[in-house]
PDB file of C-alpha atoms in Angstrom:
ATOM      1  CA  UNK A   1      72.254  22.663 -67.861  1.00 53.00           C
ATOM      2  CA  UNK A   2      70.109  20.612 -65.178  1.00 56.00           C
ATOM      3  CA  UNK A   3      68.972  21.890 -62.209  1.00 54.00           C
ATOM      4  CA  UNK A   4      69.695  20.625 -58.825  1.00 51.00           C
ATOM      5  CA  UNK A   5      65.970  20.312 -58.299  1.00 50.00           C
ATOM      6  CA  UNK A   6      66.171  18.642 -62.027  1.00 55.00           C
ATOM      7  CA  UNK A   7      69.163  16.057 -60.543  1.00 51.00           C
ATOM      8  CA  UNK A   8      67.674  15.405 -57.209  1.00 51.00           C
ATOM      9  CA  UNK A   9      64.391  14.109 -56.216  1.00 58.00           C
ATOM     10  CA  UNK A  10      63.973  16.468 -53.000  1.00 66.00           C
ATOM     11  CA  UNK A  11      60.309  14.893 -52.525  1.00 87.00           C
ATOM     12  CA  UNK A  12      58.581  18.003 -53.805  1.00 93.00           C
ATOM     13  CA  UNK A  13      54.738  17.167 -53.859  1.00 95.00           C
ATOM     14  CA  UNK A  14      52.722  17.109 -57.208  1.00 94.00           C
ATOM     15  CA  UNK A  15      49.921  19.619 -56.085  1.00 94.00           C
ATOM     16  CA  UNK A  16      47.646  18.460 -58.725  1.00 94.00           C
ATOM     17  CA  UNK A  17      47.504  15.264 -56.492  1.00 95.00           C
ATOM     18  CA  UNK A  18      47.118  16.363 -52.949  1.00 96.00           C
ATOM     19  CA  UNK A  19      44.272  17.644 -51.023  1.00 97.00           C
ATOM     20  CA  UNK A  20      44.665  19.242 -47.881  1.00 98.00           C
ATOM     21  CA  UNK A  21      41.406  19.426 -45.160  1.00 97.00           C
ATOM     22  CA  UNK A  22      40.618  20.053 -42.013  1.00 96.00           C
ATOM     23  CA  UNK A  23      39.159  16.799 -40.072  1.00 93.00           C
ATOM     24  CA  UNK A  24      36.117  16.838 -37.439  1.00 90.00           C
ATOM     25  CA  UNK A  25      38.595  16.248 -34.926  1.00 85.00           C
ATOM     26  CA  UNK A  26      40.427  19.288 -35.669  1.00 87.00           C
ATOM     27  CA  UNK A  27      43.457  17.818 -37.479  1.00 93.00           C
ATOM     28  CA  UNK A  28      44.474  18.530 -40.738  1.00 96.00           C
ATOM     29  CA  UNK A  29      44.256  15.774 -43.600  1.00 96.00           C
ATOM     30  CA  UNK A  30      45.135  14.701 -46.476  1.00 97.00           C
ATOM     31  CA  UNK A  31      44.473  12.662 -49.710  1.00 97.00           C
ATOM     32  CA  UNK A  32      47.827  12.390 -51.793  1.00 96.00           C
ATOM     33  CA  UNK A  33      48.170  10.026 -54.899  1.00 93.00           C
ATOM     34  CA  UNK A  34      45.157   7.508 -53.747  1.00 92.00           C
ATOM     35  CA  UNK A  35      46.487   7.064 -50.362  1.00 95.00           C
ATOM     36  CA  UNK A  36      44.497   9.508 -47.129  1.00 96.00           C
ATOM     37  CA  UNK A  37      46.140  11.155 -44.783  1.00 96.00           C
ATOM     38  CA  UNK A  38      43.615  11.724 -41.088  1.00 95.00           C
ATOM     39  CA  UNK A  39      46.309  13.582 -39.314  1.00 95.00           C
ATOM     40  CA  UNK A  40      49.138  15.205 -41.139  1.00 96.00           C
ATOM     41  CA  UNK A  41      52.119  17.271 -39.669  1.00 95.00           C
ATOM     42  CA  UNK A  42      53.113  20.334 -41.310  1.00 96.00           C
ATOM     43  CA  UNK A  43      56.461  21.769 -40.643  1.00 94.00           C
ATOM     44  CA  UNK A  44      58.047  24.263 -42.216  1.00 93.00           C
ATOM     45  CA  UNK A  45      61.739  23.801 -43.627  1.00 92.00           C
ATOM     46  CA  UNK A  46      62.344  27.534 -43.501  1.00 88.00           C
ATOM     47  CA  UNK A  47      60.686  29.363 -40.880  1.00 82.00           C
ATOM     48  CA  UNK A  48      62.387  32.458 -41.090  1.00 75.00           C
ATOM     49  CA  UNK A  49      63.729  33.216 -44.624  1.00 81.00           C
ATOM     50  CA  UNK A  50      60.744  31.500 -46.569  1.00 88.00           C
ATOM     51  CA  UNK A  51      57.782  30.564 -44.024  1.00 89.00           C
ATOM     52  CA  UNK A  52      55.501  30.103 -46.586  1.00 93.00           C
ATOM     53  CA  UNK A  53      57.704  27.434 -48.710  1.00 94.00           C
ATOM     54  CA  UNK A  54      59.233  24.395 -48.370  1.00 95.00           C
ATOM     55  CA  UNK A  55      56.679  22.978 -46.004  1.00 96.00           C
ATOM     56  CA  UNK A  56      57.593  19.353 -44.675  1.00 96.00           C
ATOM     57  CA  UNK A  57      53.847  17.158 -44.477  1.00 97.00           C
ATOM     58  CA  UNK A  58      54.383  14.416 -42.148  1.00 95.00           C
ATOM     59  CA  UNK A  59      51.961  11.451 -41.597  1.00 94.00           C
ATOM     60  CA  UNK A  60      51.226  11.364 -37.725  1.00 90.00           C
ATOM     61  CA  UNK A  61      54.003   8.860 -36.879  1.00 92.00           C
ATOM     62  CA  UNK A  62      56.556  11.409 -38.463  1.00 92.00           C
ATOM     63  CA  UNK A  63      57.169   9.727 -41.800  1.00 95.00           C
ATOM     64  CA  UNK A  64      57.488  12.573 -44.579  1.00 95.00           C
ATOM     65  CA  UNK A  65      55.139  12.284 -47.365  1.00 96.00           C
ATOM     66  CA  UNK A  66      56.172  14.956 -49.042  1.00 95.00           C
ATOM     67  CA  UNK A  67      57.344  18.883 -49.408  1.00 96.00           C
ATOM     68  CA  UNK A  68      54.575  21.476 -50.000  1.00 97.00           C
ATOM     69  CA  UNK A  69      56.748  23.706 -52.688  1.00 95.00           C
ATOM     70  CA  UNK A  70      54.810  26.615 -51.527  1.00 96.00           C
ATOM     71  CA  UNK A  71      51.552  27.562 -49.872  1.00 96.00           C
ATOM     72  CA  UNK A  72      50.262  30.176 -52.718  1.00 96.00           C
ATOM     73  CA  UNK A  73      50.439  27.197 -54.957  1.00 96.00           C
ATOM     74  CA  UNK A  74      47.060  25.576 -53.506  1.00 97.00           C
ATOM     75  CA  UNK A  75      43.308  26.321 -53.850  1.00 97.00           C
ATOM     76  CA  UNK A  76      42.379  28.898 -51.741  1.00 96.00           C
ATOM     77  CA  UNK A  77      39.984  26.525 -49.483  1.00 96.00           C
ATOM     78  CA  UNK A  78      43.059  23.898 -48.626  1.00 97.00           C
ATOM     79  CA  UNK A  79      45.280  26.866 -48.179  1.00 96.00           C
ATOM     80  CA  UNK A  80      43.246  28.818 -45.541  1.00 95.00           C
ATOM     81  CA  UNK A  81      43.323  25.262 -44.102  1.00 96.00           C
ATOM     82  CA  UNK A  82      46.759  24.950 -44.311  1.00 96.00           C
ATOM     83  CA  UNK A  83      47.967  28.920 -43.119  1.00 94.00           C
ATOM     84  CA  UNK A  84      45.777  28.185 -40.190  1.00 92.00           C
ATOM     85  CA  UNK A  85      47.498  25.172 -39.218  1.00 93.00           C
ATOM     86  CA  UNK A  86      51.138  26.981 -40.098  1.00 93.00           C
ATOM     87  CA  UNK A  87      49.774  29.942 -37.559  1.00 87.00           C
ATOM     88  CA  UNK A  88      48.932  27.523 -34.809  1.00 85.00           C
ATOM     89  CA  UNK A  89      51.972  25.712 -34.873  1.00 86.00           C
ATOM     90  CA  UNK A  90      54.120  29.098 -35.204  1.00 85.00           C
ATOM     91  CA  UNK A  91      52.256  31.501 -32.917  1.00 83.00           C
ATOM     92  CA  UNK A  92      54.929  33.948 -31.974  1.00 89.00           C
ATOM     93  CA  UNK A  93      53.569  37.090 -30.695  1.00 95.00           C
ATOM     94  CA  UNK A  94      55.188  40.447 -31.062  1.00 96.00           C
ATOM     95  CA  UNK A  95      57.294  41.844 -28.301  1.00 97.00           C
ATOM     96  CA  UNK A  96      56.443  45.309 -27.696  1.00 97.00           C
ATOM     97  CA  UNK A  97      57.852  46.012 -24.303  1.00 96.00           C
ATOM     98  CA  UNK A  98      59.771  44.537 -21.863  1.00 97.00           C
ATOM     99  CA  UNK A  99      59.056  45.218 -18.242  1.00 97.00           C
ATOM    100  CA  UNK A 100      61.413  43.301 -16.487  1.00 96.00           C
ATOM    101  CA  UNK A 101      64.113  40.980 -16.288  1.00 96.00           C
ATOM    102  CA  UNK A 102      65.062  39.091 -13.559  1.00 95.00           C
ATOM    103  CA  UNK A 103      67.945  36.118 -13.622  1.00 93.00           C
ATOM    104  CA  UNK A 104      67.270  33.473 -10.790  1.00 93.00           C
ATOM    105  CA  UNK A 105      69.065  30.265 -10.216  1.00 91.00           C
ATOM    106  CA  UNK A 106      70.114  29.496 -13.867  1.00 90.00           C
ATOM    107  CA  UNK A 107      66.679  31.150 -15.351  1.00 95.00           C
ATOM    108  CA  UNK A 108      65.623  34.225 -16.940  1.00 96.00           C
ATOM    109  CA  UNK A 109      62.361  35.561 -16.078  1.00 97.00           C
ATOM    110  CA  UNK A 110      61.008  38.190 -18.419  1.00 96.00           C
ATOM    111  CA  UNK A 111      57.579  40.340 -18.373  1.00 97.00           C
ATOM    112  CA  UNK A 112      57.053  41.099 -21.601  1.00 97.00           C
ATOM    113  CA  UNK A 113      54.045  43.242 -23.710  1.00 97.00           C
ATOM    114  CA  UNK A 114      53.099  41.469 -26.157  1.00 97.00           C
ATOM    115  CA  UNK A 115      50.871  41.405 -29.562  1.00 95.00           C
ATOM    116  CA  UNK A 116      49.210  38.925 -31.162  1.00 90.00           C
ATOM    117  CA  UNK A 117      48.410  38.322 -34.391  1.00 82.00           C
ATOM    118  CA  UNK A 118      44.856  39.521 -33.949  1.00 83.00           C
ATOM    119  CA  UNK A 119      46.359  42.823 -33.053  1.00 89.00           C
ATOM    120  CA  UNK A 120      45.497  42.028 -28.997  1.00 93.00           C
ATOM    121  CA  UNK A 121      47.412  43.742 -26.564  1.00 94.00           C
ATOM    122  CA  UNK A 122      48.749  41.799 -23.442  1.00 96.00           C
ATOM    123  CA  UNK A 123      51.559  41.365 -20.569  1.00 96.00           C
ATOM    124  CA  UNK A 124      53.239  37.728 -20.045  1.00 95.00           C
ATOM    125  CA  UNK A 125      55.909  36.479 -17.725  1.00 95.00           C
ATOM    126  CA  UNK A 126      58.055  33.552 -19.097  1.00 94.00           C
ATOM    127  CA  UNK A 127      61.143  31.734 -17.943  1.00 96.00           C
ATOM    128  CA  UNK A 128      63.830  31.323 -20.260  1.00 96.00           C
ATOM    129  CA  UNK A 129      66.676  28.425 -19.632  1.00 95.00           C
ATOM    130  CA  UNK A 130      70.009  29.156 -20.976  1.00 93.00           C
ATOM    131  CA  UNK A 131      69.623  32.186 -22.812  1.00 93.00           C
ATOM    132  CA  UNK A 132      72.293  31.634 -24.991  1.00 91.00           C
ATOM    133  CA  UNK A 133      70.282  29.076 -26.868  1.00 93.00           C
ATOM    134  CA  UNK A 134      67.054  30.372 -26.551  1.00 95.00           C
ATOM    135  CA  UNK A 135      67.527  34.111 -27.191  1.00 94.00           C
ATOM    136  CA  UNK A 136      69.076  33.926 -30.861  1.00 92.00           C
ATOM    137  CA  UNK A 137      69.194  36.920 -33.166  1.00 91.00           C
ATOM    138  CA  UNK A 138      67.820  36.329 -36.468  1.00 87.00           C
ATOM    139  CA  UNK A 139      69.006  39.784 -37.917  1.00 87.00           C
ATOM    140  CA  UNK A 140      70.535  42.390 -37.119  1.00 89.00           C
ATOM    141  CA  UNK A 141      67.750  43.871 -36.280  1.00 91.00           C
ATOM    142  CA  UNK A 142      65.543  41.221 -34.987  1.00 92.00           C
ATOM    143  CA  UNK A 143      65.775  38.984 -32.122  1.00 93.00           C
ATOM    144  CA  UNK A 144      63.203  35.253 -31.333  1.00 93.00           C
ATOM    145  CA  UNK A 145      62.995  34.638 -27.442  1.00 95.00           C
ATOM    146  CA  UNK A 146      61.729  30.931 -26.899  1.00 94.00           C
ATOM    147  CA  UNK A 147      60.711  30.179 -23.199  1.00 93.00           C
ATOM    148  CA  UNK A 148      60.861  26.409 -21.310  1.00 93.00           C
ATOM    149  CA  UNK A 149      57.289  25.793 -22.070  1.00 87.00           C
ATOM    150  CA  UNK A 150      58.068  26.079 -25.884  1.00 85.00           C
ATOM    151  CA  UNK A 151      56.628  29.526 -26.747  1.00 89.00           C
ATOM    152  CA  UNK A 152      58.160  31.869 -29.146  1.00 92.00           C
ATOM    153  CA  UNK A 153      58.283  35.510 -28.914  1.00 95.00           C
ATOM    154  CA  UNK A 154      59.690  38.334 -31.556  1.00 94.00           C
ATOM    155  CA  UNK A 155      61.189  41.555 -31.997  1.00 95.00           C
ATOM    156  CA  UNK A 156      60.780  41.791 -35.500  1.00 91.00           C
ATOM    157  CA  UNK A 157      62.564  45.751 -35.398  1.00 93.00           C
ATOM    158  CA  UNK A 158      64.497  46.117 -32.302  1.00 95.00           C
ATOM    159  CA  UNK A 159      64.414  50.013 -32.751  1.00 95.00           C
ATOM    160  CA  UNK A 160      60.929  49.870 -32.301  1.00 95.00           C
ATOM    161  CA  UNK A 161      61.557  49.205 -28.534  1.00 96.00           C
ATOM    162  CA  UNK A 162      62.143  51.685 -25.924  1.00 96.00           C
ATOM    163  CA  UNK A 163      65.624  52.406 -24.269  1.00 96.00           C
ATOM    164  CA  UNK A 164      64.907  51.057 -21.500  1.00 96.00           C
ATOM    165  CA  UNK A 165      64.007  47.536 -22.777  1.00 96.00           C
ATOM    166  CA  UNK A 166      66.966  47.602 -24.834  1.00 95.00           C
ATOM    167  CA  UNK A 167      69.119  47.890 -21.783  1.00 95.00           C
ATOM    168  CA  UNK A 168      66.915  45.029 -20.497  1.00 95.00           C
ATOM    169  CA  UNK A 169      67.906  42.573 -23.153  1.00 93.00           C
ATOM    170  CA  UNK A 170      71.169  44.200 -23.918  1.00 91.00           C
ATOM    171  CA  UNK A 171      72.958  41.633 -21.901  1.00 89.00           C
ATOM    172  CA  UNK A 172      71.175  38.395 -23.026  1.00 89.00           C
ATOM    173  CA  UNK A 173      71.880  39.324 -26.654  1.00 87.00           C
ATOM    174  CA  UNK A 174      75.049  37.967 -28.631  1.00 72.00           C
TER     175      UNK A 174
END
């Protein structure tokens, strides 16, 4: 019996044929079946279940070229190129604490204690628009805070946080 991937042609890229670098100007590139790529969006399909797979590449005026099956699939060089790009895109630091809350004509304003990726300890106030869309549980024990400028923030283990931040959030999470 056929597989869907076998029935469908879900634009899966040929890796043998695509080269991923990183430009002077600091954009990612391409060369894919004799055509280049100078500026290539990566996006990926999946972010939480399967971050690492099913990455949509984009030419710069948004026209998918193709779907990067999975990053562990390329050459170490074009995949340190491409993770780094990935990381940029998807910076999401780690919520450790959070200091306060405050709610203010139709916004949430949040101090937060955050860690990056680097393992760099720091506090950061955001405001957060209708929290209902923008604070979203992605587990049961997990929650993703994004803020009006775009940011994204994680609790990747809720019972990791203090009581007292819990009660914090308690009311902004459904």
């Amino acid at each position: 019996m056929e597989s869907i991937k076998d029935q469908m042609d879900l634009g899966i890229m040929d890796i043998k044929e695509a080269e991923f670098y990183a430009t002077e100007g600091g954009f990612v590139g391409l060369k894919y079946k004799n055509e280049e790529y100078k500026h290539v969006v990566l996006r990926r399909i999946m972010p939480m279940q399967q971050p690492w797979s099913y990455i949509s590449v984009a030419d710069h005026e948004n026209k998918e070229i193709g779907i990067l099956q999975s990053v562990d699939d390329l050459p170490d060089m074009q995949k340190a190129v491409v993770v780094t790009e990935l990381d940029n895109r998807y910076y999401s630091p780690e919520i450790l604490d959070v200091v306060s809350v405050q709610d203010k004509l139709g916004y949430v304003y949040m101090e937060m204690q955050l860690k990056n990726k680097r393992g760099i300890e720091y506090k950061k106030n955001c405001a957060i628009k209708d929290v209902s869309r923008n604070i979203r549980m992605l587990s049961d024990n997990s929650i993703i805070i994004f803020d009006v400028d775009g940011n994204r923030y994680i609790a990747s283990d809720l019972k990791k946080l203090s009581r007292q931040s819990m009660r914090k959030l308690d009311a902004y999470l459904f």
